[in-house]
PDB file of C-alpha atoms in Angstrom:
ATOM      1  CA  UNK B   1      -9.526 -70.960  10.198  1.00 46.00           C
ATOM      2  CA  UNK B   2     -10.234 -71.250  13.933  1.00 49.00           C
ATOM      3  CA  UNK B   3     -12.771 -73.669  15.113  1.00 57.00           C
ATOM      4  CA  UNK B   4     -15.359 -72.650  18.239  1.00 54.00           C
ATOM      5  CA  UNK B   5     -13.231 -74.644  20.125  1.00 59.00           C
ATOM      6  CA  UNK B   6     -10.303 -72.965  19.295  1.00 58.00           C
ATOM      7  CA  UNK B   7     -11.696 -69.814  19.902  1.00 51.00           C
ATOM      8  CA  UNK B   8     -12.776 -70.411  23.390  1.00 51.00           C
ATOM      9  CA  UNK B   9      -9.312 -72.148  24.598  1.00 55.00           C
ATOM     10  CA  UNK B  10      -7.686 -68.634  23.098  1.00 51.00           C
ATOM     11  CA  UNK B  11     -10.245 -66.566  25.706  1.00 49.00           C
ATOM     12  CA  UNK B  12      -9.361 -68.809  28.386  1.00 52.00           C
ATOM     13  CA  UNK B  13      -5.872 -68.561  28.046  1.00 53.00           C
ATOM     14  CA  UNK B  14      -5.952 -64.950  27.299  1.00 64.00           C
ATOM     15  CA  UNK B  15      -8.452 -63.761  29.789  1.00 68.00           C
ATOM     16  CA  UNK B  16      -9.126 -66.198  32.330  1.00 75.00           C
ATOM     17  CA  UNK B  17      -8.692 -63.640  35.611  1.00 77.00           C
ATOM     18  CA  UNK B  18     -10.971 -61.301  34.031  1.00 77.00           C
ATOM     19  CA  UNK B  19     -13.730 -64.132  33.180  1.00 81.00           C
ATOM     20  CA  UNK B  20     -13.305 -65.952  37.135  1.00 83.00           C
ATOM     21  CA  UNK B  21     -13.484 -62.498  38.399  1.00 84.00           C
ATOM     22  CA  UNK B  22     -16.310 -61.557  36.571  1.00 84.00           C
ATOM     23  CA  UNK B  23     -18.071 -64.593  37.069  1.00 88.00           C
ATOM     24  CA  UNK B  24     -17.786 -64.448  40.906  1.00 89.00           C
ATOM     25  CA  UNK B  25     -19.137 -60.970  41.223  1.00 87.00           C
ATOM     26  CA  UNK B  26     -22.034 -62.126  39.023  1.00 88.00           C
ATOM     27  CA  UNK B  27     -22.620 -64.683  41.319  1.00 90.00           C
ATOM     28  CA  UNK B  28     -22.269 -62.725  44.377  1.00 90.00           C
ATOM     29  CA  UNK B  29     -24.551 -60.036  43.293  1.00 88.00           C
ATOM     30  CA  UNK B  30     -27.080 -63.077  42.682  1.00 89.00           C
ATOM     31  CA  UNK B  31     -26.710 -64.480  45.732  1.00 91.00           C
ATOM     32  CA  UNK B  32     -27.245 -60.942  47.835  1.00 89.00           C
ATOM     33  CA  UNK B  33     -30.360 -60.751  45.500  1.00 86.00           C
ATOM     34  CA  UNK B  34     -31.927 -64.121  46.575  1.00 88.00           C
ATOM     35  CA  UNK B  35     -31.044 -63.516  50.011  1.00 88.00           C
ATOM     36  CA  UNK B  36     -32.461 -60.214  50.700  1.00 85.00           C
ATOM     37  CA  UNK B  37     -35.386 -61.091  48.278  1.00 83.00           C
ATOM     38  CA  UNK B  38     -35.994 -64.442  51.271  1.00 84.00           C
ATOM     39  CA  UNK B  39     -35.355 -61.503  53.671  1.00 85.00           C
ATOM     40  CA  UNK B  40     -38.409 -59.664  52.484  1.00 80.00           C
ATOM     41  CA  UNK B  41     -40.537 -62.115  51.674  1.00 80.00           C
ATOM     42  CA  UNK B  42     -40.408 -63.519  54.862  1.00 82.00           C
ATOM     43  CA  UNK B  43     -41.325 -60.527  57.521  1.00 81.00           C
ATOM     44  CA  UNK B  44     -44.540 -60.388  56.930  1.00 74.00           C
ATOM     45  CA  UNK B  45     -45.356 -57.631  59.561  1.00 80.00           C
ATOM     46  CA  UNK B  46     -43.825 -54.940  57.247  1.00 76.00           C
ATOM     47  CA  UNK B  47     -46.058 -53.818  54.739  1.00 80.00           C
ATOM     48  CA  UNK B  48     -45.991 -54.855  51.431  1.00 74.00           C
ATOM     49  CA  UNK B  49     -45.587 -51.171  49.895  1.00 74.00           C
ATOM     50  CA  UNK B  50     -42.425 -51.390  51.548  1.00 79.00           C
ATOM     51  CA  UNK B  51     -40.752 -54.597  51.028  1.00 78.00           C
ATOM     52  CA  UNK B  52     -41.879 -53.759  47.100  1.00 76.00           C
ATOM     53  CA  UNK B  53     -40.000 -50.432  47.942  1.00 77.00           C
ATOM     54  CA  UNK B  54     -36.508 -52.227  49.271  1.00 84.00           C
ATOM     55  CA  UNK B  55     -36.735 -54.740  46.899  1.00 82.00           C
ATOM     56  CA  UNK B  56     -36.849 -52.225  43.545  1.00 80.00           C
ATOM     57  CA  UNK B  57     -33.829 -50.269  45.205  1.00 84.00           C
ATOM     58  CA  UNK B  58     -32.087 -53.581  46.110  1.00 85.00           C
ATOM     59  CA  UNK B  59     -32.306 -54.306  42.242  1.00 84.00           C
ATOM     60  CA  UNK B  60     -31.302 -51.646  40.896  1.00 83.00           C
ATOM     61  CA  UNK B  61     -28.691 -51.007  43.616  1.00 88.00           C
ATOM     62  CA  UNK B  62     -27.033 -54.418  42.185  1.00 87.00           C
ATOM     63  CA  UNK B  63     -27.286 -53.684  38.612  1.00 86.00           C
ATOM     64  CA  UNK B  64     -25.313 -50.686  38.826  1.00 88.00           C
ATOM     65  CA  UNK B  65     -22.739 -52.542  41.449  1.00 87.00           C
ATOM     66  CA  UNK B  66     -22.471 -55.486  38.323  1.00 85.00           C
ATOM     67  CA  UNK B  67     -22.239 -52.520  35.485  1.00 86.00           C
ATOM     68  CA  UNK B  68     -19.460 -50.646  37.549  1.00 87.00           C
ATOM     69  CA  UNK B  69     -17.854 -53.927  38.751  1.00 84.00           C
ATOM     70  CA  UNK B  70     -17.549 -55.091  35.573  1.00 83.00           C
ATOM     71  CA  UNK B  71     -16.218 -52.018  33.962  1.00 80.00           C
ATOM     72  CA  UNK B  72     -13.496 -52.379  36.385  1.00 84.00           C
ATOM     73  CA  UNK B  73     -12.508 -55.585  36.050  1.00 81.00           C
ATOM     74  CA  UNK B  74     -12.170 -55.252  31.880  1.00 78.00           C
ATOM     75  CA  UNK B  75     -11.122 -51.598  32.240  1.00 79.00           C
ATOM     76  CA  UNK B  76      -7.679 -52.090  30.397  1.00 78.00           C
ATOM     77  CA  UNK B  77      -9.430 -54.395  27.615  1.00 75.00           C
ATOM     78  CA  UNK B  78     -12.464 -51.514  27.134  1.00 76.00           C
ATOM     79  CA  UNK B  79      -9.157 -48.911  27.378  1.00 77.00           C
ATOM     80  CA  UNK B  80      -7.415 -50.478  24.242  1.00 76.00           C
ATOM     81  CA  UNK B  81     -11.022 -51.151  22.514  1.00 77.00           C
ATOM     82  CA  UNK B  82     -11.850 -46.978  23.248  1.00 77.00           C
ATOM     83  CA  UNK B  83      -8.004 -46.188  21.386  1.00 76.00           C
ATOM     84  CA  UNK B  84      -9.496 -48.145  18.278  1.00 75.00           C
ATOM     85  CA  UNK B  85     -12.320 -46.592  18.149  1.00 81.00           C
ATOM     86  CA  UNK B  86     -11.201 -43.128  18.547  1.00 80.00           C
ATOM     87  CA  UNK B  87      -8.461 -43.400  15.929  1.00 78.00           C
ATOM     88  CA  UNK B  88     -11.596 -45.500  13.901  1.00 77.00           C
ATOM     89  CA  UNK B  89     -13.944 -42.572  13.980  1.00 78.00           C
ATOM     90  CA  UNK B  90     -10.933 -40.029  13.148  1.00 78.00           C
ATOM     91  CA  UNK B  91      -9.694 -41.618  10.396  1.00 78.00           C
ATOM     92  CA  UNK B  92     -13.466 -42.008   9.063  1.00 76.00           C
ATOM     93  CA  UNK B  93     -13.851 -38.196   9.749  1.00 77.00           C
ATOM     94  CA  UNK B  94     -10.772 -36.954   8.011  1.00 78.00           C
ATOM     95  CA  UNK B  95     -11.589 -39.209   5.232  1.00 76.00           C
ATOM     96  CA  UNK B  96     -15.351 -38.337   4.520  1.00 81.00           C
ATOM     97  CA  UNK B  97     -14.854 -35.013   5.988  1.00 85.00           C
ATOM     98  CA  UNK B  98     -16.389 -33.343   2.435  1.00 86.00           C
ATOM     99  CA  UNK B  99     -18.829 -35.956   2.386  1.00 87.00           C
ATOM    100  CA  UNK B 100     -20.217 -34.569   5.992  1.00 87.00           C
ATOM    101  CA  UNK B 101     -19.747 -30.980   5.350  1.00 90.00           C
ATOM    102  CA  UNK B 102     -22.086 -31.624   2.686  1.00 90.00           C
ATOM    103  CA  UNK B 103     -24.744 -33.425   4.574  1.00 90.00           C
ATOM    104  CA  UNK B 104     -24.723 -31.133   7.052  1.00 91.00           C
ATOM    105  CA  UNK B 105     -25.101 -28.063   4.810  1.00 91.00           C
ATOM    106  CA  UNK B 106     -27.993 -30.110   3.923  1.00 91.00           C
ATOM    107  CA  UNK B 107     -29.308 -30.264   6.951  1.00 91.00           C
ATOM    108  CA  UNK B 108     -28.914 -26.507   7.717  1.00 90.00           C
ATOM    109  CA  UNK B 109     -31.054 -25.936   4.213  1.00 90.00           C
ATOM    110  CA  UNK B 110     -34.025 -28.207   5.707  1.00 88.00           C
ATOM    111  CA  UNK B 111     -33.594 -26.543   9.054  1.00 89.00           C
ATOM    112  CA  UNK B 112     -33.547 -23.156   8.375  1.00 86.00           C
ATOM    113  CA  UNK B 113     -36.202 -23.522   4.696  1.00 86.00           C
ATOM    114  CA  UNK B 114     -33.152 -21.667   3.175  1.00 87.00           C
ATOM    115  CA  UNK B 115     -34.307 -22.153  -0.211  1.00 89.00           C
ATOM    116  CA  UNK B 116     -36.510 -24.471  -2.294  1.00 87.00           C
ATOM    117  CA  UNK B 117     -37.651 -25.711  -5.942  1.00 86.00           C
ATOM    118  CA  UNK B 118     -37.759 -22.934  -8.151  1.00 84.00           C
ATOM    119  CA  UNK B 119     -36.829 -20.279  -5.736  1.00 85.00           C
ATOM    120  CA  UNK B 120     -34.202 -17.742  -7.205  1.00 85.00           C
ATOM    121  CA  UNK B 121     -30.909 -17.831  -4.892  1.00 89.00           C
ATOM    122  CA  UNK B 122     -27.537 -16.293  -4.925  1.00 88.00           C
ATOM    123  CA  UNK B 123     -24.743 -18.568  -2.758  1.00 90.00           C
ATOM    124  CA  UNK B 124     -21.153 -16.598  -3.438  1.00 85.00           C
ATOM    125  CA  UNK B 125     -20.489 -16.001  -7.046  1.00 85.00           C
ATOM    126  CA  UNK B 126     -23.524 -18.587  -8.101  1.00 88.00           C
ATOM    127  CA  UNK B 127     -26.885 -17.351  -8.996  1.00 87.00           C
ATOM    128  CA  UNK B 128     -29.839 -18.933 -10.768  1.00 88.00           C
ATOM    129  CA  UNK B 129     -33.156 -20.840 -10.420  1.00 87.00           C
ATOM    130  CA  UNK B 130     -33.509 -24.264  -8.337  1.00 90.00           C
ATOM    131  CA  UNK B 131     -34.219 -27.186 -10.544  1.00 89.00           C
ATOM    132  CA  UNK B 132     -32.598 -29.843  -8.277  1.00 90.00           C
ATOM    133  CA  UNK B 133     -31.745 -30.670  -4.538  1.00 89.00           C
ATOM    134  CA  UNK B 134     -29.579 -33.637  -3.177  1.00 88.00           C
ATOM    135  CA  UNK B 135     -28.190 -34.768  -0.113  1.00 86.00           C
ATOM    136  CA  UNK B 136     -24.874 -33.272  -1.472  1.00 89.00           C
ATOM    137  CA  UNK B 137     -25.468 -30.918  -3.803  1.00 90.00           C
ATOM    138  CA  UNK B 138     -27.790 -28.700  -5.484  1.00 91.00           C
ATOM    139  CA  UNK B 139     -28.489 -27.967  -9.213  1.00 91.00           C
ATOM    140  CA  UNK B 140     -29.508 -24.252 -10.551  1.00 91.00           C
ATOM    141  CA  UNK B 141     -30.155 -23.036 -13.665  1.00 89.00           C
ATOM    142  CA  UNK B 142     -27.476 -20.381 -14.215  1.00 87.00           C
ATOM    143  CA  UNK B 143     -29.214 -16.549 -14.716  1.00 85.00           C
ATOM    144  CA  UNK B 144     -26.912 -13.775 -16.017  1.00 76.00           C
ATOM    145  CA  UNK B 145     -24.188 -13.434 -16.947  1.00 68.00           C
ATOM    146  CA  UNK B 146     -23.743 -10.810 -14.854  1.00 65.00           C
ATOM    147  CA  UNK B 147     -25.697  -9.923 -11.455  1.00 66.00           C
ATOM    148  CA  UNK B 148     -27.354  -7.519 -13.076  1.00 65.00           C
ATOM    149  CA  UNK B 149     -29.026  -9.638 -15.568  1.00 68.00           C
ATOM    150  CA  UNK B 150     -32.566 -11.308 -14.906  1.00 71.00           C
ATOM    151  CA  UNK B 151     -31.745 -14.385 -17.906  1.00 74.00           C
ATOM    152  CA  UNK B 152     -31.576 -17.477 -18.242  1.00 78.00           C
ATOM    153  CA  UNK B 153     -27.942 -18.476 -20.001  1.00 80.00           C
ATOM    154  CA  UNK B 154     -28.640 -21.950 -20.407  1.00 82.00           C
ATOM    155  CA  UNK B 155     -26.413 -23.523 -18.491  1.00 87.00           C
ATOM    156  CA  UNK B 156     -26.855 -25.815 -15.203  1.00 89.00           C
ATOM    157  CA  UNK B 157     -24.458 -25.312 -12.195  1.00 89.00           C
ATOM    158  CA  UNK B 158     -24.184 -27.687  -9.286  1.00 92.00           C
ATOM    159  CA  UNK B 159     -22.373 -26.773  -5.827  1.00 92.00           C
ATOM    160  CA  UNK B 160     -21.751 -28.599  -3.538  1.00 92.00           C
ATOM    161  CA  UNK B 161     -24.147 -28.133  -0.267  1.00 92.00           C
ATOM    162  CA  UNK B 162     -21.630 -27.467   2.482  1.00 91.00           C
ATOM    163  CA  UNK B 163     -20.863 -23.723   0.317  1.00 91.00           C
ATOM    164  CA  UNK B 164     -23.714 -22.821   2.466  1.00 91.00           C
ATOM    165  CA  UNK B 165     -22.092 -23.549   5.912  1.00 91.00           C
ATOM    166  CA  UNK B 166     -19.504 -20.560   4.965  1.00 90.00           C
ATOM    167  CA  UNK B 167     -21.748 -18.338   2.317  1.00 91.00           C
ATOM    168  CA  UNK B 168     -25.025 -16.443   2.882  1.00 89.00           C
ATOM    169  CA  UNK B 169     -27.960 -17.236   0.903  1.00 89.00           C
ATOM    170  CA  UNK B 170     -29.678 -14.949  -1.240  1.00 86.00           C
ATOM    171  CA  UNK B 171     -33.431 -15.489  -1.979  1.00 85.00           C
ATOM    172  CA  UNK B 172     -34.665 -13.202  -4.708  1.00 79.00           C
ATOM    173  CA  UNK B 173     -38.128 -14.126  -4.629  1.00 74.00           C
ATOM    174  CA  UNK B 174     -38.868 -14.196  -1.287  1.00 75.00           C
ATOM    175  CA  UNK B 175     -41.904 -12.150  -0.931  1.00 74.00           C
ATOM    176  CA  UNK B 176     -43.394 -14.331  -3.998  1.00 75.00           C
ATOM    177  CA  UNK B 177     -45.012 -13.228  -6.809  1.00 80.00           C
ATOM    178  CA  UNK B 178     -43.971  -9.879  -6.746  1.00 85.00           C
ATOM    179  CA  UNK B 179     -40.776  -8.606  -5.663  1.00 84.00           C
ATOM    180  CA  UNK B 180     -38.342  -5.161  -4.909  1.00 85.00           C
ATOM    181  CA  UNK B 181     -36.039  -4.842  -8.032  1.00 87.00           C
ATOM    182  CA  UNK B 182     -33.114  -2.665  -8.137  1.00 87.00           C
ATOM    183  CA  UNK B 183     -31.942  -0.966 -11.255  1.00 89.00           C
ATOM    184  CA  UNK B 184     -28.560   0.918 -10.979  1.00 89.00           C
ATOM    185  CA  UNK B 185     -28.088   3.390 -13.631  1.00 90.00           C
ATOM    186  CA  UNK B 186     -24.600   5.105 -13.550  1.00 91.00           C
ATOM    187  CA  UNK B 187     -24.533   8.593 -15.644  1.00 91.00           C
ATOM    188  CA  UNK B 188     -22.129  11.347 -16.533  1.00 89.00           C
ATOM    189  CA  UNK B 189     -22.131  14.696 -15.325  1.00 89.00           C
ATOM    190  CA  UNK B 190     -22.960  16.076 -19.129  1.00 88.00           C
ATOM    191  CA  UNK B 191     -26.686  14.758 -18.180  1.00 89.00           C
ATOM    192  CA  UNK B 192     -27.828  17.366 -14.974  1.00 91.00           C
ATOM    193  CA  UNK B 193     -28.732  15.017 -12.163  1.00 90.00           C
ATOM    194  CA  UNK B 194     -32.416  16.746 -11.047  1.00 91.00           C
ATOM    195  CA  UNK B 195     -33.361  16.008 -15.466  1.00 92.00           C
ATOM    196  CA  UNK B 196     -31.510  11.961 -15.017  1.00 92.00           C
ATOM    197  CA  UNK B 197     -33.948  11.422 -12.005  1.00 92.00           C
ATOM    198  CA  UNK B 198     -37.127  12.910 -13.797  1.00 93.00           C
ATOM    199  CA  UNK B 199     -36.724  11.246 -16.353  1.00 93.00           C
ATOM    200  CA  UNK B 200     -36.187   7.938 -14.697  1.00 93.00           C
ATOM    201  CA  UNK B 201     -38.577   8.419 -12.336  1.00 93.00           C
ATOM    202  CA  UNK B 202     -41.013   9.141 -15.069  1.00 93.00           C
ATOM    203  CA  UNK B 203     -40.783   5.923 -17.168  1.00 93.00           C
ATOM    204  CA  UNK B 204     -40.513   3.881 -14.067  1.00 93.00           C
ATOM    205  CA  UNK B 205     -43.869   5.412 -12.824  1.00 92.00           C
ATOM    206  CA  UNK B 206     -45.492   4.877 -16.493  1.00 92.00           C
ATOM    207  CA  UNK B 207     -44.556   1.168 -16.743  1.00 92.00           C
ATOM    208  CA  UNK B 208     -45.150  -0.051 -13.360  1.00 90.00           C
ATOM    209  CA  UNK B 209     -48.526   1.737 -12.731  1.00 89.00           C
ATOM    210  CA  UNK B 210     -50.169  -1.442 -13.889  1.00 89.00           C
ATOM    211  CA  UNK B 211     -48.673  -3.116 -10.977  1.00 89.00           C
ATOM    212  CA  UNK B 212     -48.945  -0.992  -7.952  1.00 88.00           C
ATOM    213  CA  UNK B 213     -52.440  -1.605  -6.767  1.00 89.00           C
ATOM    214  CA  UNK B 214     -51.563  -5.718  -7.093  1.00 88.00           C
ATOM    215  CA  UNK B 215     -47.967  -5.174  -5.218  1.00 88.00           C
ATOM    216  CA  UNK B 216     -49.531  -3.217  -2.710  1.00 88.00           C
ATOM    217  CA  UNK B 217     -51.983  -5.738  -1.407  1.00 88.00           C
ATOM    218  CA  UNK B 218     -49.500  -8.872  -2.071  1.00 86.00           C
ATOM    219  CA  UNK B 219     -46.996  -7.005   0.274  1.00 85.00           C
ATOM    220  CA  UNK B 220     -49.646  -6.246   2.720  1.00 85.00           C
ATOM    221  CA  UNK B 221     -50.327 -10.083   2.431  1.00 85.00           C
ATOM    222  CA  UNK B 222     -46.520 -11.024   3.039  1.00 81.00           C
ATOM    223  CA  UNK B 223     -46.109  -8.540   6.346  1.00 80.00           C
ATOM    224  CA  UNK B 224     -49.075 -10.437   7.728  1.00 80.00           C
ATOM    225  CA  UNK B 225     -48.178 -14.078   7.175  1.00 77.00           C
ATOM    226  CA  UNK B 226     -43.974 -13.149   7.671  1.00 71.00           C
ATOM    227  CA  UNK B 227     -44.469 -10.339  10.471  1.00 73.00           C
ATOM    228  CA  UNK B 228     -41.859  -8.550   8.541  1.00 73.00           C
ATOM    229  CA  UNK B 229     -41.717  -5.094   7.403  1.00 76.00           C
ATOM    230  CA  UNK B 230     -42.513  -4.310   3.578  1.00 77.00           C
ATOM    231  CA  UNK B 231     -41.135  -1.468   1.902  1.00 78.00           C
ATOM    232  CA  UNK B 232     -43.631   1.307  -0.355  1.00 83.00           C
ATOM    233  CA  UNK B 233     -44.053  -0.278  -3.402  1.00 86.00           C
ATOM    234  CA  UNK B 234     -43.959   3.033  -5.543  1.00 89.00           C
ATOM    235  CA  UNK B 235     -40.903   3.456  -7.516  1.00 91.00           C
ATOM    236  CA  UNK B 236     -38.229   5.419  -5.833  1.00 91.00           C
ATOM    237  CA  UNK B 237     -35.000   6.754  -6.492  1.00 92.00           C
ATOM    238  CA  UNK B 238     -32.018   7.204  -4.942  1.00 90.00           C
ATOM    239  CA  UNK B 239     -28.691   8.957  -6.222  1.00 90.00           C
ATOM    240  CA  UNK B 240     -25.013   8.314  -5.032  1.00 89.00           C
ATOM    241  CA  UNK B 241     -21.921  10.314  -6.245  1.00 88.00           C
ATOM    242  CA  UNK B 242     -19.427   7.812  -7.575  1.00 87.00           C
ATOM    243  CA  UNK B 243     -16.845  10.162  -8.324  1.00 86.00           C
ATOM    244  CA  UNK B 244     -15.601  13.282 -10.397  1.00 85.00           C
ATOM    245  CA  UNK B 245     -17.133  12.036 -13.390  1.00 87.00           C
ATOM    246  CA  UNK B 246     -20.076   9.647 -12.304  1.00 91.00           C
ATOM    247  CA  UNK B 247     -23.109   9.637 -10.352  1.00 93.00           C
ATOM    248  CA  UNK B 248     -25.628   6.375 -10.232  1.00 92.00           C
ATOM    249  CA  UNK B 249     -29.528   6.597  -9.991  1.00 93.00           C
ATOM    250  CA  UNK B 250     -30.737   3.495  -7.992  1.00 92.00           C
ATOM    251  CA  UNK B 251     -34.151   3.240  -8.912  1.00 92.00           C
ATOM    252  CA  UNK B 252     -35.990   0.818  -6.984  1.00 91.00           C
ATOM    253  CA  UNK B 253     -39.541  -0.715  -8.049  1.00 91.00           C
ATOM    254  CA  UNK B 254     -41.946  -3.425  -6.942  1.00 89.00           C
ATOM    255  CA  UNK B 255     -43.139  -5.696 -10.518  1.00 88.00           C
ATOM    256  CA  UNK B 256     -44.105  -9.564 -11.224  1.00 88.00           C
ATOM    257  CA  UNK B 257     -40.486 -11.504 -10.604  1.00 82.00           C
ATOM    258  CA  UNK B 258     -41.546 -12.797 -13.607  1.00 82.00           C
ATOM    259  CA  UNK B 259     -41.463  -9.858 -15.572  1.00 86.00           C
ATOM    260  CA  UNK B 260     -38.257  -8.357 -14.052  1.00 84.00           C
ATOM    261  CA  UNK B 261     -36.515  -8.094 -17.177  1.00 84.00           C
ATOM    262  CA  UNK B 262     -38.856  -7.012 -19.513  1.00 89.00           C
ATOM    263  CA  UNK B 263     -40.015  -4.004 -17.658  1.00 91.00           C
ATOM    264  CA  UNK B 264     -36.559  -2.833 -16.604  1.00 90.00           C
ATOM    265  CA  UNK B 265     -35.718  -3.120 -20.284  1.00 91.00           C
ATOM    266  CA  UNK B 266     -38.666  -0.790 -21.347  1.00 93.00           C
ATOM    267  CA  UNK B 267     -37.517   1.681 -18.046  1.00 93.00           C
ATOM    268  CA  UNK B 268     -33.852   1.780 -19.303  1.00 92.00           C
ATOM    269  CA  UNK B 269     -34.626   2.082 -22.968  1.00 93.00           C
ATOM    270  CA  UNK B 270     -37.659   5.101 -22.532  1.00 92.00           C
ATOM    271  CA  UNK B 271     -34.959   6.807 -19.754  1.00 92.00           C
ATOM    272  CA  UNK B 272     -32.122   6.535 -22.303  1.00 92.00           C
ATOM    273  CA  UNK B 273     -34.154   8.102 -25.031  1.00 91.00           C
ATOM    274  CA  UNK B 274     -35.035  10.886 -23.106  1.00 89.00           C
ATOM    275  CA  UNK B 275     -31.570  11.863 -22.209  1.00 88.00           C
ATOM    276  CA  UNK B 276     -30.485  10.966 -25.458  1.00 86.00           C
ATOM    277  CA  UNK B 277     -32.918  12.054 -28.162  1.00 81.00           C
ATOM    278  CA  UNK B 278     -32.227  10.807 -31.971  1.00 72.00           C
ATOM    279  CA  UNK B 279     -31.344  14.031 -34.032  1.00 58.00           C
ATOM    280  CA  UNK B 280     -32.981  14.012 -36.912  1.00 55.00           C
ATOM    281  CA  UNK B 281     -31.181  13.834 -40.253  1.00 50.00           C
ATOM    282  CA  UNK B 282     -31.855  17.734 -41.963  1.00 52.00           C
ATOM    283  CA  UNK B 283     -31.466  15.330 -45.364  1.00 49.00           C
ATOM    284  CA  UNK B 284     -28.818  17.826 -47.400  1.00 46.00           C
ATOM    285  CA  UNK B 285     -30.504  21.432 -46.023  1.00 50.00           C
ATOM    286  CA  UNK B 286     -28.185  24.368 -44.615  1.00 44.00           C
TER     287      UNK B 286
END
């Protein structure tokens, strides 16, 4: 190992222009200091406003001469150092580039509130309930299986959080407590569409009565506190021709987000019994 000693002969011998010449312009820059400092101090006539005036911008007029002097004098040596560094820093980047996508997706998150502890999200093909958030990756409860679906499966998915530098985030539960759930209901043409939408517009109306009057003022609640735009909360229903065969009813109804799944269970199942009515049995009788 090198001794102090050895170190400094090895600086001397190495550098020794660059340390004489930076040593003289130190000293120079001292000695114009002292002088026009004795200059200053000494005419007494001018007022002292002023000589505190020349003497600030003599200062800092020297500093930057000794910053820029001595950036001149080592500019190959600060040169070489910069080409390290560079190829340093790229070499870090390339190599934690995953690490800083993810960081950064975290940062967008905290930035922009995108989403937070128990909120209901959908980022590409993931979609569940937040249970956990991490510098580099967040933890949902998986609902499904399909989008469609409103249950837990029971599994736990983490992504990674720089999916949400390329992927929009979907917040279910935005407007809180209650929320705008869509139900798509595709149907043949053997059902006529004016009885489909009766009929689904009639069980939707009988199990969501009990929530109108309590979606209604939580809505009006959100549009005041988000200055956004809420949509009726009384069930509505929209149809789409899918082709020769198919049409869909899109049936769309403000309930409890935490009661999504029951009551478009008891919609579908009343709406599917009216359009499909048991027969009964005519037990052996012609």
């Amino acid at each position: 190992m090198y001794s102090l000693i050895d170190l400094v002969h090895a600086l001397r011998a190495d550098y020794s222009h660059e340390i004489v010449r930076s040593l003289m312009l130190v000293a120079v820059l001292v000695l114009i200091r002292v002088v026009v400092g004795h200059i200053l101090a000494s005419n007494v006539n001018v007022p002292v406003e002023e000589r505190r005036r020349w003497s600030i911008t003599t200062r800092n007029f020297l500093f930057i001469s000794g910053l820029a002097g001595i950036g001149l004098i080592w500019a190959n040596e600060l040169q070489t150092i910069a080409v390290s560094m560079l190829a340093f820093a790229a070499a870090l980047i390339l190599a934690t580039k995953e690490l800083i996508l993810c960081v950064s997706g975290f940062v967008v998150r905290h930035a922009s509130n995108s989403y937070s502890l128990g909120d209901h999200i959908e980022v590409g093909s993931i979609r569940g309930r937040v249970v956990d958030i991490g510098l580099l990756s967040t933890t949902v409860m998986e609902i499904g299986p399909q989008h469609n679906a409103h249950q837990m499966t029971g599994r736990a998915l983490t992504f990674p959080n720089s999916l949400l530098l390329s992927n929009a985030v979907i917040r279910e539960n935005y407007m809180g407590d209650y929320v705008m759930h869509i139900i798509n209901v595709p149907m043949g043409y053997a059902i006529p569409p004016a009885r489909a939408q009766r009929l689904l517009l009639q069980a939707a109306e009988e199990h969501c009565a009990l929530h109108v009057e309590a979606a209604r003022s939580h809505m009006e609640r959100m549009a005041e506190r988000y200055l956004v735009d809420t949509p009726s909360v009384e069930p509505r229903i929209g149809m789409q021709a899918v082709d020769e065969k198919r049409y869909q009813l899109i049936l769309r109804i403000a309930i409890p987000a935490k009661e999504r799944q029951r009551i478009e269970q008891a919609i579908i199942h009343q709406f599917m019994e009216g359009c499909f009515p048991e027969i009964p049995a005519n037990n052996g009788k012609n």
